[in-house]
Amino acid sequence: MQQERSRMLGEMPMKKLVPTIAVPIMISMLVQALYNIVDSYFVAQYSATALSAVNLAYPLQMLMIALSTGMGTGVNSVISRRLGEKNGPEARRAAMNGLFVEGCGWLLFVVVGLFVSRPFIAAFTDDAQLIAEGSDYLTIVCTCSVGLFGAITMERMLQASGNTMASMITQLAGALVNIALDPVFIFVFDMGVVGAAVATVIGQIASFLLGFVLNQKFNAELRLRWDHFRPDLRIIRSIFVVGFPATVAQAISFVLNVAMNALLMGFSTAAMNVLGVYFKLQSFIFMPVFGLTNGMVPIVGYNYGARSRKRVYECVKVSLAWAMTIMFLGMVLFLAAPEFLMGLFDKGSEAAADLADEAKFGSMVQIGSVALRVISSHFLLAAAGITLSTVFQAVGKGNYSLIMSLCRQIVVLLPAAWLLSKISLNAVWWAFLIAEAASLTICLILFVRCDRKLLRPLDAQNS
């Protein structure tokens, strides 16, 4: 079976290979994005305070996801290259060490959940109810995140060997369990945001357990064996070379969210909620693209390891066409129906202070309608940047992706948002387009450098 996957990664026509590998991941991540939206929808129906609590908790939750998926990218990259080199034992050792690294990440967030959750929420608000609900939610999802870190490891191992159908099944199972349990815990048991957190944790654990079973049964080359296992610093370093920059690149979103929440809370709670809802809505567009690029990593990594420059180029071209199509459809959706999309999450506010802010700056639907139309103008630029930056990760140049993300979300976006906030609330949203344009420019420069130093020499090495 493993030989068949190797032939597929190295020989199947790219126009067929990319969808074969990527579509199952895209579907599973689309369901995951749907879960994010449904989860926020249920919480919003429970109370406006509950939605604000989840949105304030979201940045720290994103930091946890950044660590798990970033290190998962490192595991995927190392395994794919070793399989391309026909080095099965080293690929299996990389998988074992990847699980060890993810386990350490879980223990780190146990500490974060116990000691950081309440101070983090309290940094943004003095509302006692909001602090209580936000910190309860964070404590549960962080301390019980073993399912998240384990599931990411299993998914990346399955993806790295080309078994993306099994990866899709694990992600689908977790998301569907989550969606099914949300209304039960939130409304039937009247647990509110705590119920949402419990449903999330159970879904993650279900995904982890199923992923482990599927890997042991169908992924013979990467089947985990516990006898005589010892952490290997050499392999861990290889994982970190790609995984740490990928983690930091995604963790930058944490800094962005915290800073933007603080900036927007200066206008109104509704403005802050618009940002939180936007990130949930845009995940419905971006998650399939991230699924596509997750599928690119084993393809590019395998063919880079096999010294096939032509197939690396073909993969980039085909993936870019897919990404641009998805982002274009998302842009059309955001331009055509922003009022409807934002209205799904607007339960209205009863607090006098919030009502006064709405009278001055507008309701959540009014603010969000402008925000969605403006921000979606950068989607096509993002499609190109995300696709090209994935090549950096697949060939072991994760630091290039880090540079690109730093420029997009910290160096450019935050200063631009702060300056534009001096004009008006609506002007703030243009910072996303400005930052994406700058990021893509830098990405193209780095891609040319990567092509010249790493990809073009492959033909000479293969001759």
Coordinates of C-alpha atoms in Angstrom, one line a residue:
M1 CA 0.0 0.0 0.0
Q2 CA 2.8 2.4 0.9
Q3 CA 4.5 1.7 -2.5
E4 CA 1.2 2.6 -4.2
R5 CA 1.1 5.9 -2.4
S6 CA 4.7 6.6 -3.3
R7 CA 4.0 6.0 -7.0
M8 CA 1.0 8.2 -6.7
L9 CA 3.0 11.1 -5.2
G10 CA 5.8 10.7 -7.6
E11 CA 4.1 9.7 -10.9
M12 CA 0.3 10.6 -11.0
P13 CA -0.5 13.5 -13.3
M14 CA -0.6 16.6 -11.1
K15 CA -4.0 17.8 -12.2
K16 CA -5.4 14.6 -10.8
L17 CA -3.0 14.2 -7.9
V18 CA -3.6 17.6 -6.3
P19 CA -7.4 17.1 -5.9
T20 CA -6.9 13.4 -5.0
I21 CA -4.7 14.4 -2.1
A22 CA -6.2 17.8 -1.2
V23 CA -9.9 17.5 -1.6
P24 CA -10.4 15.1 1.3
I25 CA -8.5 17.5 3.5
M26 CA -10.4 20.5 2.1
I27 CA -13.7 18.8 2.9
S28 CA -12.7 18.0 6.4
M29 CA -11.4 21.5 7.0
L30 CA -14.6 22.9 5.5
V31 CA -16.6 20.9 8.0
Q32 CA -14.2 22.2 10.7
A33 CA -14.9 25.8 9.5
L34 CA -18.6 25.0 9.5
Y35 CA -18.2 23.9 13.1
N36 CA -16.6 27.2 14.1
I37 CA -19.5 29.1 12.6
V38 CA -22.2 26.8 14.1
D39 CA -20.4 26.9 17.5
S40 CA -20.5 30.7 17.5
Y41 CA -24.0 30.7 16.3
F42 CA -25.2 28.5 19.1
V43 CA -23.3 30.6 21.7
A44 CA -24.7 33.8 20.2
Q45 CA -28.2 32.4 20.6
Y46 CA -27.5 31.7 24.3
S47 CA -26.6 35.3 25.1
A48 CA -24.7 38.3 23.8
T49 CA -22.3 38.0 26.7
A50 CA -21.5 34.4 25.9
L51 CA -20.6 35.4 22.3
S52 CA -18.3 38.2 23.7
A53 CA -16.7 35.7 26.1
V54 CA -15.9 33.3 23.3
N55 CA -14.6 36.0 21.1
L56 CA -12.3 37.4 23.8
A57 CA -11.0 33.8 24.5
Y58 CA -10.5 33.2 20.8
P59 CA -6.9 34.7 20.5
L60 CA -5.5 32.5 23.2
Q61 CA -7.3 29.5 21.7
M62 CA -5.7 30.4 18.4
L63 CA -2.3 30.4 20.0
M64 CA -2.9 26.8 21.2
I65 CA -4.0 25.8 17.7
A66 CA -1.0 27.6 16.2
L67 CA 1.4 25.5 18.3
S68 CA -0.3 22.2 17.5
T69 CA -0.7 22.8 13.8
G70 CA 2.7 24.5 13.4
M71 CA 4.5 21.5 14.9
G72 CA 2.2 19.3 12.8
T73 CA 3.5 21.1 9.7
G74 CA 7.0 20.3 10.8
V75 CA 6.2 16.6 11.3
N76 CA 4.4 16.5 7.9
S77 CA 7.4 18.1 6.1
V78 CA 10.0 15.8 7.7
I79 CA 8.0 12.6 7.1
S80 CA 7.2 13.6 3.5
R81 CA 10.9 14.2 2.6
R82 CA 12.0 11.0 4.2
L83 CA 9.4 9.0 2.3
G84 CA 10.5 10.7 -0.9
E85 CA 14.1 9.6 -0.1
K86 CA 12.7 6.0 0.4
N87 CA 13.9 6.1 4.1
G88 CA 10.9 4.5 5.9
P89 CA 12.6 3.9 9.3
E90 CA 13.6 7.5 9.6
A91 CA 10.1 8.6 8.6
R92 CA 8.7 6.4 11.4
R93 CA 11.1 7.8 13.9
A94 CA 10.0 11.3 12.8
A95 CA 6.4 10.3 13.5
M96 CA 7.2 9.1 17.0
N97 CA 9.2 12.2 17.8
G98 CA 6.4 14.3 16.4
L99 CA 3.9 12.8 18.8
F100 CA 6.4 13.5 21.6
V101 CA 6.7 17.2 20.6
E102 CA 2.9 17.6 20.4
G103 CA 2.6 16.0 23.9
C104 CA 4.9 18.6 25.3
G105 CA 2.8 21.2 23.7
W106 CA -0.3 19.9 25.5
L107 CA 1.4 20.0 28.9
L108 CA 2.4 23.6 28.2
F109 CA -1.2 24.6 27.7
V110 CA -2.3 22.7 30.8
V111 CA -0.3 25.3 32.7
V112 CA -1.7 28.1 30.5
G113 CA -5.3 27.0 31.2
L114 CA -4.8 26.8 34.9
F115 CA -2.9 30.1 35.5
V116 CA -3.4 32.4 32.5
S117 CA -7.0 32.1 31.5
R118 CA -8.6 34.6 34.0
P119 CA -5.9 37.3 33.8
F120 CA -6.0 37.1 30.0
I121 CA -9.8 37.8 29.9
A122 CA -9.7 40.4 32.7
A123 CA -7.1 42.4 30.6
F124 CA -9.9 43.4 28.2
T125 CA -12.9 44.0 30.4
D126 CA -14.2 44.8 33.9
D127 CA -17.5 42.9 33.4
A128 CA -17.5 40.2 36.1
Q129 CA -19.9 37.9 34.1
L130 CA -17.8 38.3 31.0
I131 CA -14.6 37.5 32.9
A132 CA -16.1 34.4 34.5
E133 CA -17.6 32.9 31.3
G134 CA -14.5 33.7 29.2
S135 CA -12.0 32.2 31.8
D136 CA -14.2 29.1 32.3
Y137 CA -14.2 28.5 28.6
L138 CA -10.4 28.9 28.2
T139 CA -9.6 26.8 31.2
I140 CA -11.5 23.8 29.9
V141 CA -10.3 24.0 26.2
C142 CA -6.6 24.5 27.3
T143 CA -6.2 22.0 30.1
C144 CA -8.2 19.3 28.2
S145 CA -6.5 19.9 24.8
V146 CA -4.7 16.5 24.7
G147 CA -7.3 15.5 22.0
L148 CA -6.3 18.6 19.9
F149 CA -2.6 17.9 20.0
G150 CA -3.0 14.2 19.4
A151 CA -5.5 14.6 16.6
I152 CA -3.2 17.0 14.7
T153 CA -0.3 14.5 14.9
M154 CA -2.4 11.7 13.6
E155 CA -3.8 13.8 10.8
R156 CA -0.4 15.0 9.6
M157 CA 1.0 11.5 9.7
L158 CA -1.8 10.3 7.5
Q159 CA -1.5 13.3 5.2
A160 CA 2.3 12.9 4.8
S161 CA 1.9 9.4 3.5
G162 CA -0.8 10.4 1.0
N163 CA -3.7 8.8 3.0
T164 CA -5.8 12.0 3.1
M165 CA -9.0 10.1 3.0
A166 CA -8.3 8.7 6.4
S167 CA -7.2 12.1 7.6
M168 CA -10.5 13.5 6.4
I169 CA -12.5 10.9 8.3
T170 CA -10.7 11.8 11.6
Q171 CA -11.4 15.5 11.2
L172 CA -15.0 14.9 10.1
A173 CA -15.6 12.7 13.1
G174 CA -14.4 15.3 15.5
A175 CA -16.2 18.2 14.0
L176 CA -19.5 16.3 13.7
V177 CA -19.3 15.1 17.3
N178 CA -18.7 18.7 18.3
I179 CA -21.6 20.1 16.3
A180 CA -24.0 17.4 17.6
L181 CA -23.0 18.0 21.2
D182 CA -23.1 21.8 21.1
P183 CA -26.8 22.3 21.4
V184 CA -27.1 19.5 24.0
F185 CA -24.6 21.0 26.4
I186 CA -25.3 24.6 25.7
F187 CA -29.1 24.6 25.8
V188 CA -30.4 21.2 27.1
F189 CA -28.1 21.1 30.0
D190 CA -28.1 25.0 30.1
M191 CA -24.3 25.1 30.5
G192 CA -23.7 28.0 28.1
V193 CA -20.1 28.6 27.1
V194 CA -18.9 25.8 29.5
G195 CA -21.1 23.5 27.5
A196 CA -19.5 24.7 24.2
A197 CA -16.1 24.1 25.7
V198 CA -17.0 20.5 26.8
A199 CA -18.4 19.7 23.4
T200 CA -15.2 21.0 21.8
V201 CA -13.0 18.8 24.0
I202 CA -15.0 15.7 23.4
G203 CA -14.9 16.2 19.7
Q204 CA -11.1 16.6 19.7
I205 CA -10.6 13.4 21.8
A206 CA -12.9 11.5 19.4
S207 CA -10.8 12.7 16.4
F208 CA -7.5 11.7 18.2
L209 CA -8.7 8.2 19.0
L210 CA -10.1 7.5 15.6
G211 CA -6.9 8.9 13.9
F212 CA -4.7 6.7 16.0
V213 CA -6.7 3.6 15.1
L214 CA -6.7 4.5 11.4
N215 CA -2.9 5.2 11.4
Q216 CA -2.1 1.9 13.1
K217 CA -4.3 -0.1 10.8
F218 CA -3.7 1.5 7.4
N219 CA -0.4 3.4 7.6
A220 CA 2.1 0.6 7.8
E221 CA 5.1 2.7 7.0
L222 CA 4.3 5.0 9.9
R223 CA 2.8 2.6 12.4
L224 CA 3.8 3.7 15.9
R225 CA 5.9 1.3 18.0
W226 CA 6.5 2.2 21.6
D227 CA 9.3 -0.3 22.4
H228 CA 12.6 1.3 23.0
F229 CA 11.4 4.7 22.0
R230 CA 13.7 7.6 23.0
P231 CA 13.3 11.3 22.0
D232 CA 15.8 12.0 19.2
L233 CA 17.2 15.5 19.4
R234 CA 18.3 15.4 15.7
I235 CA 14.8 14.6 14.5
I236 CA 13.2 17.0 16.9
R237 CA 15.5 19.7 15.6
S238 CA 14.4 18.9 12.0
I239 CA 10.7 19.2 13.1
F240 CA 11.4 22.5 14.8
V241 CA 13.3 23.9 11.8
V242 CA 9.9 23.9 9.9
G243 CA 7.5 23.7 12.8
F244 CA 8.7 26.6 14.9
P245 CA 8.5 29.2 12.2
A246 CA 5.1 27.8 11.1
T247 CA 4.0 28.0 14.8
V248 CA 5.2 31.6 15.2
A249 CA 3.7 32.5 11.8
Q250 CA 0.3 31.3 13.0
A251 CA 0.9 32.6 16.6
I252 CA 1.3 36.0 15.1
S253 CA -2.5 35.8 14.7
F254 CA -2.7 35.8 18.5
V255 CA -0.8 39.1 18.7
L256 CA -3.0 40.5 15.9
N257 CA -6.2 39.4 17.6
V258 CA -5.2 40.8 21.0
A259 CA -4.1 44.1 19.6
M260 CA -7.1 44.5 17.3
N261 CA -9.5 43.5 20.1
A262 CA -8.0 46.3 22.2
L263 CA -8.2 48.7 19.4
L264 CA -11.8 47.9 18.5
M265 CA -13.0 47.9 22.1
G266 CA -12.0 51.5 22.1
F267 CA -15.0 52.0 19.7
S268 CA -17.5 49.5 21.0
T269 CA -18.1 45.9 22.0
A270 CA -20.0 45.4 18.8
A271 CA -16.9 46.4 16.8
M272 CA -14.9 43.8 18.7
N273 CA -17.5 41.1 18.1
V274 CA -17.5 42.0 14.4
L275 CA -13.8 41.0 14.2
G276 CA -14.4 37.8 16.1
V277 CA -17.3 36.9 13.8
Y278 CA -15.3 37.8 10.7
F279 CA -12.6 35.4 11.6
K280 CA -15.1 32.6 12.1
L281 CA -16.8 33.5 8.7
Q282 CA -13.6 33.8 6.8
S283 CA -12.5 30.5 8.1
F284 CA -15.2 29.0 5.9
I285 CA -13.3 30.4 2.9
F286 CA -9.7 30.1 4.1
M287 CA -10.0 26.6 5.7
P288 CA -10.5 24.9 2.3
V289 CA -7.5 26.8 1.0
F290 CA -5.4 25.7 4.0
G291 CA -6.7 22.2 3.4
L292 CA -5.4 22.5 -0.2
T293 CA -2.0 23.7 1.0
N294 CA -1.8 20.9 3.6
G295 CA -2.2 18.6 0.6
M296 CA 0.6 20.4 -1.2
V297 CA 3.1 19.7 1.6
P298 CA 3.4 16.0 1.1
I299 CA 3.4 16.4 -2.7
V300 CA 6.0 19.1 -2.8
G301 CA 8.0 17.6 0.0
Y302 CA 8.0 14.1 -1.7
N303 CA 9.0 15.4 -5.1
Y304 CA 11.6 17.8 -3.7
G305 CA 13.1 14.8 -1.8
A306 CA 12.9 12.8 -5.1
R307 CA 14.7 15.7 -7.0
S308 CA 11.8 16.4 -9.4
R309 CA 11.6 20.1 -10.0
K310 CA 9.1 19.8 -12.8
R311 CA 6.5 18.1 -10.5
V312 CA 7.1 20.7 -7.8
Y313 CA 6.3 23.5 -10.3
E314 CA 3.3 21.6 -11.6
C315 CA 1.9 21.3 -8.1
V316 CA 2.3 25.0 -7.4
K317 CA 0.5 25.9 -10.7
V318 CA -2.4 23.6 -10.1
S319 CA -2.8 24.5 -6.4
L320 CA -2.7 28.2 -7.2
A321 CA -5.6 27.8 -9.7
W322 CA -7.6 26.0 -7.1
A323 CA -6.9 28.6 -4.4
M324 CA -7.7 31.5 -6.6
T325 CA -11.1 30.0 -7.5
I326 CA -12.0 29.3 -3.9
M327 CA -11.0 32.8 -2.8
F328 CA -12.9 34.4 -5.7
L329 CA -16.1 32.6 -4.7
G330 CA -15.6 33.7 -1.1
M331 CA -15.1 37.3 -2.1
V332 CA -18.4 37.2 -4.1
L333 CA -20.2 35.8 -1.1
F334 CA -18.9 38.5 1.3
L335 CA -19.7 41.2 -1.2
A336 CA -23.2 40.0 -1.9
A337 CA -24.6 39.1 1.5
P338 CA -22.7 40.7 4.4
E339 CA -25.9 41.8 6.2
F340 CA -27.3 38.3 6.2
L341 CA -24.0 36.8 7.4
M342 CA -23.5 39.2 10.3
G343 CA -27.2 39.0 11.2
L344 CA -26.8 35.3 12.1
F345 CA -24.7 36.3 15.1
D346 CA -26.4 39.5 16.3
K347 CA -28.7 38.7 19.2
G348 CA -28.7 42.3 20.3
S349 CA -27.5 43.9 23.5
E350 CA -29.4 44.9 26.6
A351 CA -26.6 46.7 28.4
A352 CA -27.0 50.5 28.5
A353 CA -23.3 51.2 27.7
D354 CA -23.5 48.9 24.7
L355 CA -26.7 50.5 23.4
A356 CA -25.0 53.9 23.7
D357 CA -22.0 52.7 21.7
E358 CA -24.3 51.3 19.0
A359 CA -26.1 54.6 18.7
K360 CA -22.7 56.2 18.1
F361 CA -20.9 53.7 16.0
G362 CA -23.6 51.5 14.6
S363 CA -25.0 48.0 15.4
M364 CA -23.0 44.8 14.8
V365 CA -24.7 44.2 11.5
Q366 CA -24.1 47.8 10.3
I367 CA -20.4 47.7 11.3
G368 CA -19.9 44.1 10.0
S369 CA -21.5 44.8 6.6
V370 CA -18.9 47.4 5.8
A371 CA -16.1 45.3 7.3
L372 CA -16.9 42.1 5.3
R373 CA -17.1 44.1 2.0
V374 CA -13.8 45.9 2.6
I375 CA -11.8 43.0 4.0
S376 CA -12.8 40.5 1.3
S377 CA -11.1 42.7 -1.3
H378 CA -7.8 41.1 -0.3
F379 CA -8.9 37.4 -0.7
L380 CA -7.3 36.9 -4.2
L381 CA -4.0 38.3 -3.0
A382 CA -4.1 36.0 0.0
A383 CA -4.7 33.0 -2.3
A384 CA -1.4 33.6 -4.0
G385 CA 0.5 34.3 -0.8
I386 CA -0.8 31.2 1.0
T387 CA 0.0 28.9 -1.9
L388 CA 3.6 30.1 -2.4
S389 CA 4.4 30.2 1.3
T390 CA 3.5 26.5 1.5
V391 CA 6.4 25.7 -0.8
F392 CA 8.7 27.3 1.7
Q393 CA 7.4 24.9 4.5
A394 CA 7.6 21.8 2.2
V395 CA 11.2 22.3 1.3
G396 CA 12.4 23.2 4.8
K397 CA 12.4 27.0 4.5
G398 CA 9.8 27.7 7.2
N399 CA 11.6 30.9 8.2
Y400 CA 10.5 32.4 4.8
S401 CA 6.9 31.8 5.8
L402 CA 7.6 33.4 9.2
I403 CA 9.1 36.6 7.6
M404 CA 6.0 36.8 5.3
S405 CA 3.6 36.4 8.2
L406 CA 5.4 39.0 10.4
C407 CA 5.2 41.6 7.6
R408 CA 1.5 40.9 7.0
Q409 CA 0.1 40.8 10.5
I410 CA 2.5 42.8 12.7
V411 CA 4.9 45.0 10.7
V412 CA 2.2 46.3 8.3
L413 CA -1.3 45.5 9.5
L414 CA -1.3 46.7 13.1
P415 CA 0.4 50.1 12.4
A416 CA -1.9 50.6 9.4
A417 CA -5.0 49.7 11.5
W418 CA -3.9 52.1 14.3
L419 CA -3.3 55.0 11.8
L420 CA -6.6 54.3 10.0
S421 CA -8.5 54.2 13.4
K422 CA -7.7 57.9 13.7
I423 CA -9.9 58.5 10.7
S424 CA -12.9 56.3 11.5
L425 CA -13.9 52.8 12.5
N426 CA -14.8 51.9 8.9
A427 CA -11.3 52.9 7.7
V428 CA -9.7 50.4 10.0
W429 CA -10.8 47.5 7.8
W430 CA -8.7 48.7 4.8
A431 CA -5.6 47.7 6.8
F432 CA -6.2 44.1 5.8
L433 CA -5.8 44.9 2.1
I434 CA -2.7 47.1 2.6
A435 CA -1.0 44.3 4.7
E436 CA -1.8 41.6 2.2
A437 CA -0.4 43.6 -0.7
A438 CA 2.8 44.2 1.1
S439 CA 3.0 40.5 2.2
L440 CA 2.6 39.2 -1.3
T441 CA 5.3 41.5 -2.6
I442 CA 7.7 40.1 0.0
C443 CA 6.5 36.5 -0.7
L444 CA 7.3 36.8 -4.4
I445 CA 10.8 38.1 -3.7
L446 CA 11.4 35.1 -1.3
F447 CA 9.9 32.6 -3.8
V448 CA 12.4 33.8 -6.5
R449 CA 15.2 33.3 -4.0
C450 CA 13.9 29.9 -3.0
D451 CA 13.6 28.9 -6.6
R452 CA 17.1 30.0 -7.5
K453 CA 18.8 28.3 -4.6
L454 CA 16.7 25.1 -4.0
L455 CA 14.5 24.2 -6.9
R456 CA 16.5 25.0 -10.0
P457 CA 19.5 22.9 -8.8
L458 CA 17.3 19.8 -8.6
D459 CA 17.7 19.1 -12.3
A460 CA 21.5 19.1 -12.0
Q461 CA 21.4 16.9 -8.9
N462 CA 19.0 14.5 -10.7
S463 CA 21.1 14.1 -13.8

